[in-house]
Short mmCIF file of the C-alpha atoms (twelve columns), coordinates in Angstrom:
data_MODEL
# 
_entry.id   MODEL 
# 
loop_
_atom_site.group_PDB 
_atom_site.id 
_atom_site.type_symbol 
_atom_site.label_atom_id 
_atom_site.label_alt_id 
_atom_site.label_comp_id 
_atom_site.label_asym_id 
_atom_site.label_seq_id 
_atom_site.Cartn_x 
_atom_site.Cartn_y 
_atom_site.Cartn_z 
_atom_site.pdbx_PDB_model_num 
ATOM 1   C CA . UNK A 1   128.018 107.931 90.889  1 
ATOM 2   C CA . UNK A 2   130.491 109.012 93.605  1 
ATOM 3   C CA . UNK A 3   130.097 112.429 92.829  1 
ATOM 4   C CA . UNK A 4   126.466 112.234 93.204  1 
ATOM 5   C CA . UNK A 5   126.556 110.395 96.631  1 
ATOM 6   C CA . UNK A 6   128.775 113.039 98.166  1 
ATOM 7   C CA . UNK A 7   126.647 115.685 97.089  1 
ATOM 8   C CA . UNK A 8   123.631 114.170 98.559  1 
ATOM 9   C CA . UNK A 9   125.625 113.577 101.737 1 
ATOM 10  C CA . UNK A 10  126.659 117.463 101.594 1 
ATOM 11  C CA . UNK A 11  122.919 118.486 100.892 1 
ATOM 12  C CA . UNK A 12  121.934 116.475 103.732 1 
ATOM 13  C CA . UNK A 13  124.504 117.737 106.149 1 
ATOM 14  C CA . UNK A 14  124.303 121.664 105.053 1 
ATOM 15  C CA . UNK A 15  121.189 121.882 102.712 1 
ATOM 16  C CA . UNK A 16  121.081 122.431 98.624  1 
ATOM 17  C CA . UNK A 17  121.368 125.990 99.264  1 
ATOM 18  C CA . UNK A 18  124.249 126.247 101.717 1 
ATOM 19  C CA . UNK A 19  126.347 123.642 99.515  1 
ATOM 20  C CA . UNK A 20  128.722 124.678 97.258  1 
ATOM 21  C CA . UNK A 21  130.632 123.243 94.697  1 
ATOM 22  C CA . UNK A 22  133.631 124.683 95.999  1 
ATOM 23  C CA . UNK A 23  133.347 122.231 98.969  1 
ATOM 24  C CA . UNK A 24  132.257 119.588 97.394  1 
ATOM 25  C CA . UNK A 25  135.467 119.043 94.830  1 
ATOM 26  C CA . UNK A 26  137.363 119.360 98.409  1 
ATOM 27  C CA . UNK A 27  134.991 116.459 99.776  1 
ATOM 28  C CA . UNK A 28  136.046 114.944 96.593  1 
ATOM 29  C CA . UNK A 29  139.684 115.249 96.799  1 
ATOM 30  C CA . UNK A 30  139.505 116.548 93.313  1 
ATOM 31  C CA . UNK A 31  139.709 120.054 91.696  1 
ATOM 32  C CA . UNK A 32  136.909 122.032 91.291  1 
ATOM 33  C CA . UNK A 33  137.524 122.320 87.579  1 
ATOM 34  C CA . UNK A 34  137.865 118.226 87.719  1 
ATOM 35  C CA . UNK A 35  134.031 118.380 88.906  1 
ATOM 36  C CA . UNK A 36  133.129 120.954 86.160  1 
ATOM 37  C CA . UNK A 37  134.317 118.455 83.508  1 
ATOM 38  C CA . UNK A 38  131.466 116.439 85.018  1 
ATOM 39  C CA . UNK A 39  128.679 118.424 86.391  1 
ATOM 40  C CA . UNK A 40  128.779 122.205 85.489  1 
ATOM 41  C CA . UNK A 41  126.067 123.084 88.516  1 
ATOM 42  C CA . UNK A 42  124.860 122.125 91.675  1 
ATOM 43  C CA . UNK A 43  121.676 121.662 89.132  1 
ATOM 44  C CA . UNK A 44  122.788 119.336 87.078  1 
ATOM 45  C CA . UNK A 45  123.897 116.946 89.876  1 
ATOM 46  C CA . UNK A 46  120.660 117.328 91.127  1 
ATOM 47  C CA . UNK A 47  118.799 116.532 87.544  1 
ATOM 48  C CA . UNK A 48  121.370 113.580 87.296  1 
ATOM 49  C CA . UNK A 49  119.861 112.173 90.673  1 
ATOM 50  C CA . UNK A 50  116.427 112.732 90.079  1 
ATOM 51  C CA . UNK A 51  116.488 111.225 86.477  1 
ATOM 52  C CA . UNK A 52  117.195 107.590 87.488  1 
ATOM 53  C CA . UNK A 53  114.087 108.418 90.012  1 
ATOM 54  C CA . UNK A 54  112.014 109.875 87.037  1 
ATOM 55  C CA . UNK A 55  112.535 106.782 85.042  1 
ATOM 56  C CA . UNK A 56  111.723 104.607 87.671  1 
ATOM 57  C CA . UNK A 57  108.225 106.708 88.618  1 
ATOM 58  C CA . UNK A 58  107.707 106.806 84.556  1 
ATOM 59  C CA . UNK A 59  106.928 102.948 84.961  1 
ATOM 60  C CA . UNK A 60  104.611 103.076 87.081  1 
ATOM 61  C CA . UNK A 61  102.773 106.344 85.316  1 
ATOM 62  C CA . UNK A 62  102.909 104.242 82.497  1 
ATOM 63  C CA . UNK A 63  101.202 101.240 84.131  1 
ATOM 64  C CA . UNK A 64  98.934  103.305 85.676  1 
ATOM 65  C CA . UNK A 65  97.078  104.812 82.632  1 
ATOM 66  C CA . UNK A 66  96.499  101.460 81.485  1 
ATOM 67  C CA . UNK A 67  94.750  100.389 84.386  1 
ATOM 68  C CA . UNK A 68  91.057  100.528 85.393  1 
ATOM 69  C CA . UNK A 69  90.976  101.897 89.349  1 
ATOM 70  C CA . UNK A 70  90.098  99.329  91.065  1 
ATOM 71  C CA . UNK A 71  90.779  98.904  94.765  1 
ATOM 72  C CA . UNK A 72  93.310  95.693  93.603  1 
ATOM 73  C CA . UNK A 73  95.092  98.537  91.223  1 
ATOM 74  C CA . UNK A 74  95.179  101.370 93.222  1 
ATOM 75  C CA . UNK A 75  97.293  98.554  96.199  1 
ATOM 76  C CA . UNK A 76  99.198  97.904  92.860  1 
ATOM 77  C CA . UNK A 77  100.391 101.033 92.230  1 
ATOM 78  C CA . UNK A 78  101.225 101.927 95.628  1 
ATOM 79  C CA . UNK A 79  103.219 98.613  96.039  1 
ATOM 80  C CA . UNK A 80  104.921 99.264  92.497  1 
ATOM 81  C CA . UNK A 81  105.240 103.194 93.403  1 
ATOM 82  C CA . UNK A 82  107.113 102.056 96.980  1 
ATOM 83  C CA . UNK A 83  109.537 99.622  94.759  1 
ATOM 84  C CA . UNK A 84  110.426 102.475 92.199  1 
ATOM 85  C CA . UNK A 85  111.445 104.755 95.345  1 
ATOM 86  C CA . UNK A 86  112.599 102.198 96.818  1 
ATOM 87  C CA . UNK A 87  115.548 101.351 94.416  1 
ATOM 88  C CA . UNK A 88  116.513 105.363 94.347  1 
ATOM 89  C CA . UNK A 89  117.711 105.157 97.778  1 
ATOM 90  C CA . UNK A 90  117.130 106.471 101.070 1 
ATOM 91  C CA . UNK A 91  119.400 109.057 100.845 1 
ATOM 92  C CA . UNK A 92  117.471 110.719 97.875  1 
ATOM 93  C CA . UNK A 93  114.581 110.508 99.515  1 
ATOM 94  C CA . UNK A 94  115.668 112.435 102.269 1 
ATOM 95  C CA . UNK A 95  117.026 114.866 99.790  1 
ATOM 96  C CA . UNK A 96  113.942 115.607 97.814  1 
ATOM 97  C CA . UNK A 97  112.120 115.811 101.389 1 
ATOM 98  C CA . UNK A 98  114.659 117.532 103.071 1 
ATOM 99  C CA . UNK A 99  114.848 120.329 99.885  1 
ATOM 100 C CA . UNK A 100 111.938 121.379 98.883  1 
ATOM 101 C CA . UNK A 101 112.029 124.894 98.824  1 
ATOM 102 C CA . UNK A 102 114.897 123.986 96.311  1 
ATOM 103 C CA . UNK A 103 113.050 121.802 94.315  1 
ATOM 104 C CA . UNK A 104 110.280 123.842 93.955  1 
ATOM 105 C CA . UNK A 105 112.470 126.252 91.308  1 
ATOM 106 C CA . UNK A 106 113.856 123.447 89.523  1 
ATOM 107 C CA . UNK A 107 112.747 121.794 86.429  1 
ATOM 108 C CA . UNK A 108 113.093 117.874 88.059  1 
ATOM 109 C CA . UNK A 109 111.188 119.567 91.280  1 
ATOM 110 C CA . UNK A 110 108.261 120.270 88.900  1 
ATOM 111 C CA . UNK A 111 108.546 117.023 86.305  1 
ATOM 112 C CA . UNK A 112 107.963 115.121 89.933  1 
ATOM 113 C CA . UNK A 113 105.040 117.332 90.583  1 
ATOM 114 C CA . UNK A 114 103.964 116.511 87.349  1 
ATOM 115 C CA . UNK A 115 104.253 112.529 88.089  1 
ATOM 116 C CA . UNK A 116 102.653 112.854 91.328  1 
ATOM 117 C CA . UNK A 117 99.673  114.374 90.814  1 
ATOM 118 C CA . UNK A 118 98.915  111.351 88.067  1 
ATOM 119 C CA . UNK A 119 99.449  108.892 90.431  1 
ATOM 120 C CA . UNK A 120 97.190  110.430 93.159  1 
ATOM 121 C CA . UNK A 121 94.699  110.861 90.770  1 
ATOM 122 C CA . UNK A 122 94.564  107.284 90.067  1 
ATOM 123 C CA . UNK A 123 94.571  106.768 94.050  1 
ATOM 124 C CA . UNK A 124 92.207  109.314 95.101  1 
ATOM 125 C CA . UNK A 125 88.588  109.898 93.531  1 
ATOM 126 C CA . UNK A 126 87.247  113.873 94.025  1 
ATOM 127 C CA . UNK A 127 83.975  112.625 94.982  1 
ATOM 128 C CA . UNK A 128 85.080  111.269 98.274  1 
ATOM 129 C CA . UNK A 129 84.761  112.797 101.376 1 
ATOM 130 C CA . UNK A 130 88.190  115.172 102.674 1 
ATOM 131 C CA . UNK A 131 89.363  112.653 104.944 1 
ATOM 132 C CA . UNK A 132 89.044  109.712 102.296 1 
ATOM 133 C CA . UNK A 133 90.729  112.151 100.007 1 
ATOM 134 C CA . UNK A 134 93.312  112.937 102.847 1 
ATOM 135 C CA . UNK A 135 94.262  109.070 103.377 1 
ATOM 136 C CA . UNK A 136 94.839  108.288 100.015 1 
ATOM 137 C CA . UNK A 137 97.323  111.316 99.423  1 
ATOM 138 C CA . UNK A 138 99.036  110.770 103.171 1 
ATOM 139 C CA . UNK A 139 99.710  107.097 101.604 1 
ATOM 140 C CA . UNK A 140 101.759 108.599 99.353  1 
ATOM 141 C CA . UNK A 141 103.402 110.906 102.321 1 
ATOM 142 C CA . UNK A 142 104.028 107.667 104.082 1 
ATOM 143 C CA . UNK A 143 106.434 106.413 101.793 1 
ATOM 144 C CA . UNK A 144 107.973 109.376 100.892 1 
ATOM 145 C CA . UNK A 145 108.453 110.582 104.578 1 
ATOM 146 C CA . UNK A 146 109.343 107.705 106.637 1 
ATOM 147 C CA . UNK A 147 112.883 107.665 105.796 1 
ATOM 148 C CA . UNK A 148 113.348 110.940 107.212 1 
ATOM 149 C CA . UNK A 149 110.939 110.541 110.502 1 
ATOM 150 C CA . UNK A 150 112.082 107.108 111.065 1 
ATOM 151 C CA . UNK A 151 115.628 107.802 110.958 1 
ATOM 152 C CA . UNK A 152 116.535 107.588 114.743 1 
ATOM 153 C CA . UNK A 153 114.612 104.465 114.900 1 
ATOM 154 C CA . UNK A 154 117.245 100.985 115.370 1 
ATOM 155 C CA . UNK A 155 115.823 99.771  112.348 1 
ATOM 156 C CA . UNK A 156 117.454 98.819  108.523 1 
ATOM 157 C CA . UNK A 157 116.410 100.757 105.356 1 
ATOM 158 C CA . UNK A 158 114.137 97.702  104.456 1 
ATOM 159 C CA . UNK A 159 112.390 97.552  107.803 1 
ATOM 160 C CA . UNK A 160 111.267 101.531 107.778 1 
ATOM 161 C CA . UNK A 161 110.527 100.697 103.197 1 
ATOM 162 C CA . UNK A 162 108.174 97.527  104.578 1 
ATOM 163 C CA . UNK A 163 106.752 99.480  107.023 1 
ATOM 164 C CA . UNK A 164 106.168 102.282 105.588 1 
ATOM 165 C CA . UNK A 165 104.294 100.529 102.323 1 
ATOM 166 C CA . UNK A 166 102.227 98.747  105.412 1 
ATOM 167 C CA . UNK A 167 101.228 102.037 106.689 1 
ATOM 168 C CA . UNK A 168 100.433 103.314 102.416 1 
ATOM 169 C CA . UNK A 169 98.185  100.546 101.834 1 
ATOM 170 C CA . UNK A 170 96.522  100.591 105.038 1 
ATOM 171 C CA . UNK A 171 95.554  104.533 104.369 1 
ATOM 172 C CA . UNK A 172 94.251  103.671 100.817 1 
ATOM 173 C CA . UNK A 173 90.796  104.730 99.390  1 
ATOM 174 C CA . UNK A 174 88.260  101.512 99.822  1 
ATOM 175 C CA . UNK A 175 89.334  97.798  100.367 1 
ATOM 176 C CA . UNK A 176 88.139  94.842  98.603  1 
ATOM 177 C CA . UNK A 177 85.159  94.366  100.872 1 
ATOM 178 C CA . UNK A 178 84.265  97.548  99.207  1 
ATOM 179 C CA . UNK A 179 84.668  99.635  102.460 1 
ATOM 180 C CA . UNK A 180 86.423  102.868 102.792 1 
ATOM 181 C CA . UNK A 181 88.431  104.852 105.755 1 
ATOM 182 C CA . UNK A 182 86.766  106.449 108.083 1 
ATOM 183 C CA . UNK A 183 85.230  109.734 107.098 1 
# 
């Protein structure tokens, strides 16, 4: 786990692209054939962070198809979406946000694609208006953004995760009073 919390701080100080493993063994302390008896690529660290996330994101998937979309289950997911990324970590949020020109060529970059559009599906019905539409995808933007655009507010990792799910379920598609964002 060290190894993969020093690469995320290198990737967040220089970028995916301008790290390499060269500097991270240094950052390490360790040789660079040490690191290759653990991680052959830059790649592979990055599939070994975004599995745990997969995993956690596969639970709610999973959930999800089993659930009728109601306006109580679409709060659900969001709630039990914001937990799964929640555990991961801010710093691999920032990461995945941070990266995504990266992520876009990788294999985990399109598995989360993959995940995402399932769970905005469940959030966001086609027959809405755009802006309705828009809401219930930005929720999702909320939670996955505010760690980076909240980081030079005084405020813990919890505060900006509680806030931010605050701001997702406020932005949702339709309430229980049956009402819906303004179009």
């Amino acid at each position: 786990m060290r190894i993969q919390n020093v690469a995320l701080e290198l990737f967040a100080e220089q970028g995916y692209d301008k790290t390499s493993l060269r500097e991270l063994s240094e950052r390490l302390g360790m040789t660079k054939a040490s690191l290759y008896y653990y991680f052959k690529s830059k790649d592979d660290i990055v599939q070994s962070l975004v599995d745990d996330l997969l995993t956690a994101v596969d639970e709610v998937v999973d959930w999800a198809r089993g659930q009728e979309r109601t306006p109580e289950n679409r709060r659900e997911l969001i709630e039990r979406y914001a937990k799964a990324i929640r555990s991961q970590g801010t710093p691999l949020l920032r990461f995945l946000m941070e990266n995504q020109p990266a992520l876009r060529v990788h294999e985990c970059g399109g598995a989360l694609r993959d995940r995402m559009r399932v769970l905005v599906d469940f959030v966001v019905d086609p027959r809405d208006p755009l802006p309705v539409q828009l809401c219930g995808r930005m929720a999702f933007f909320a939670l996955h953004g505010a760690p980076m655009i909240m980081n030079d507010v005084e405020a813990t990792s919890d505060e900006v995760f509680d806030a931010a799910c605050a701001v997702a379920l406020s932005m949702l598609p339709g309430d229980d009073d049956g009402e819906r964002p303004p179009s």
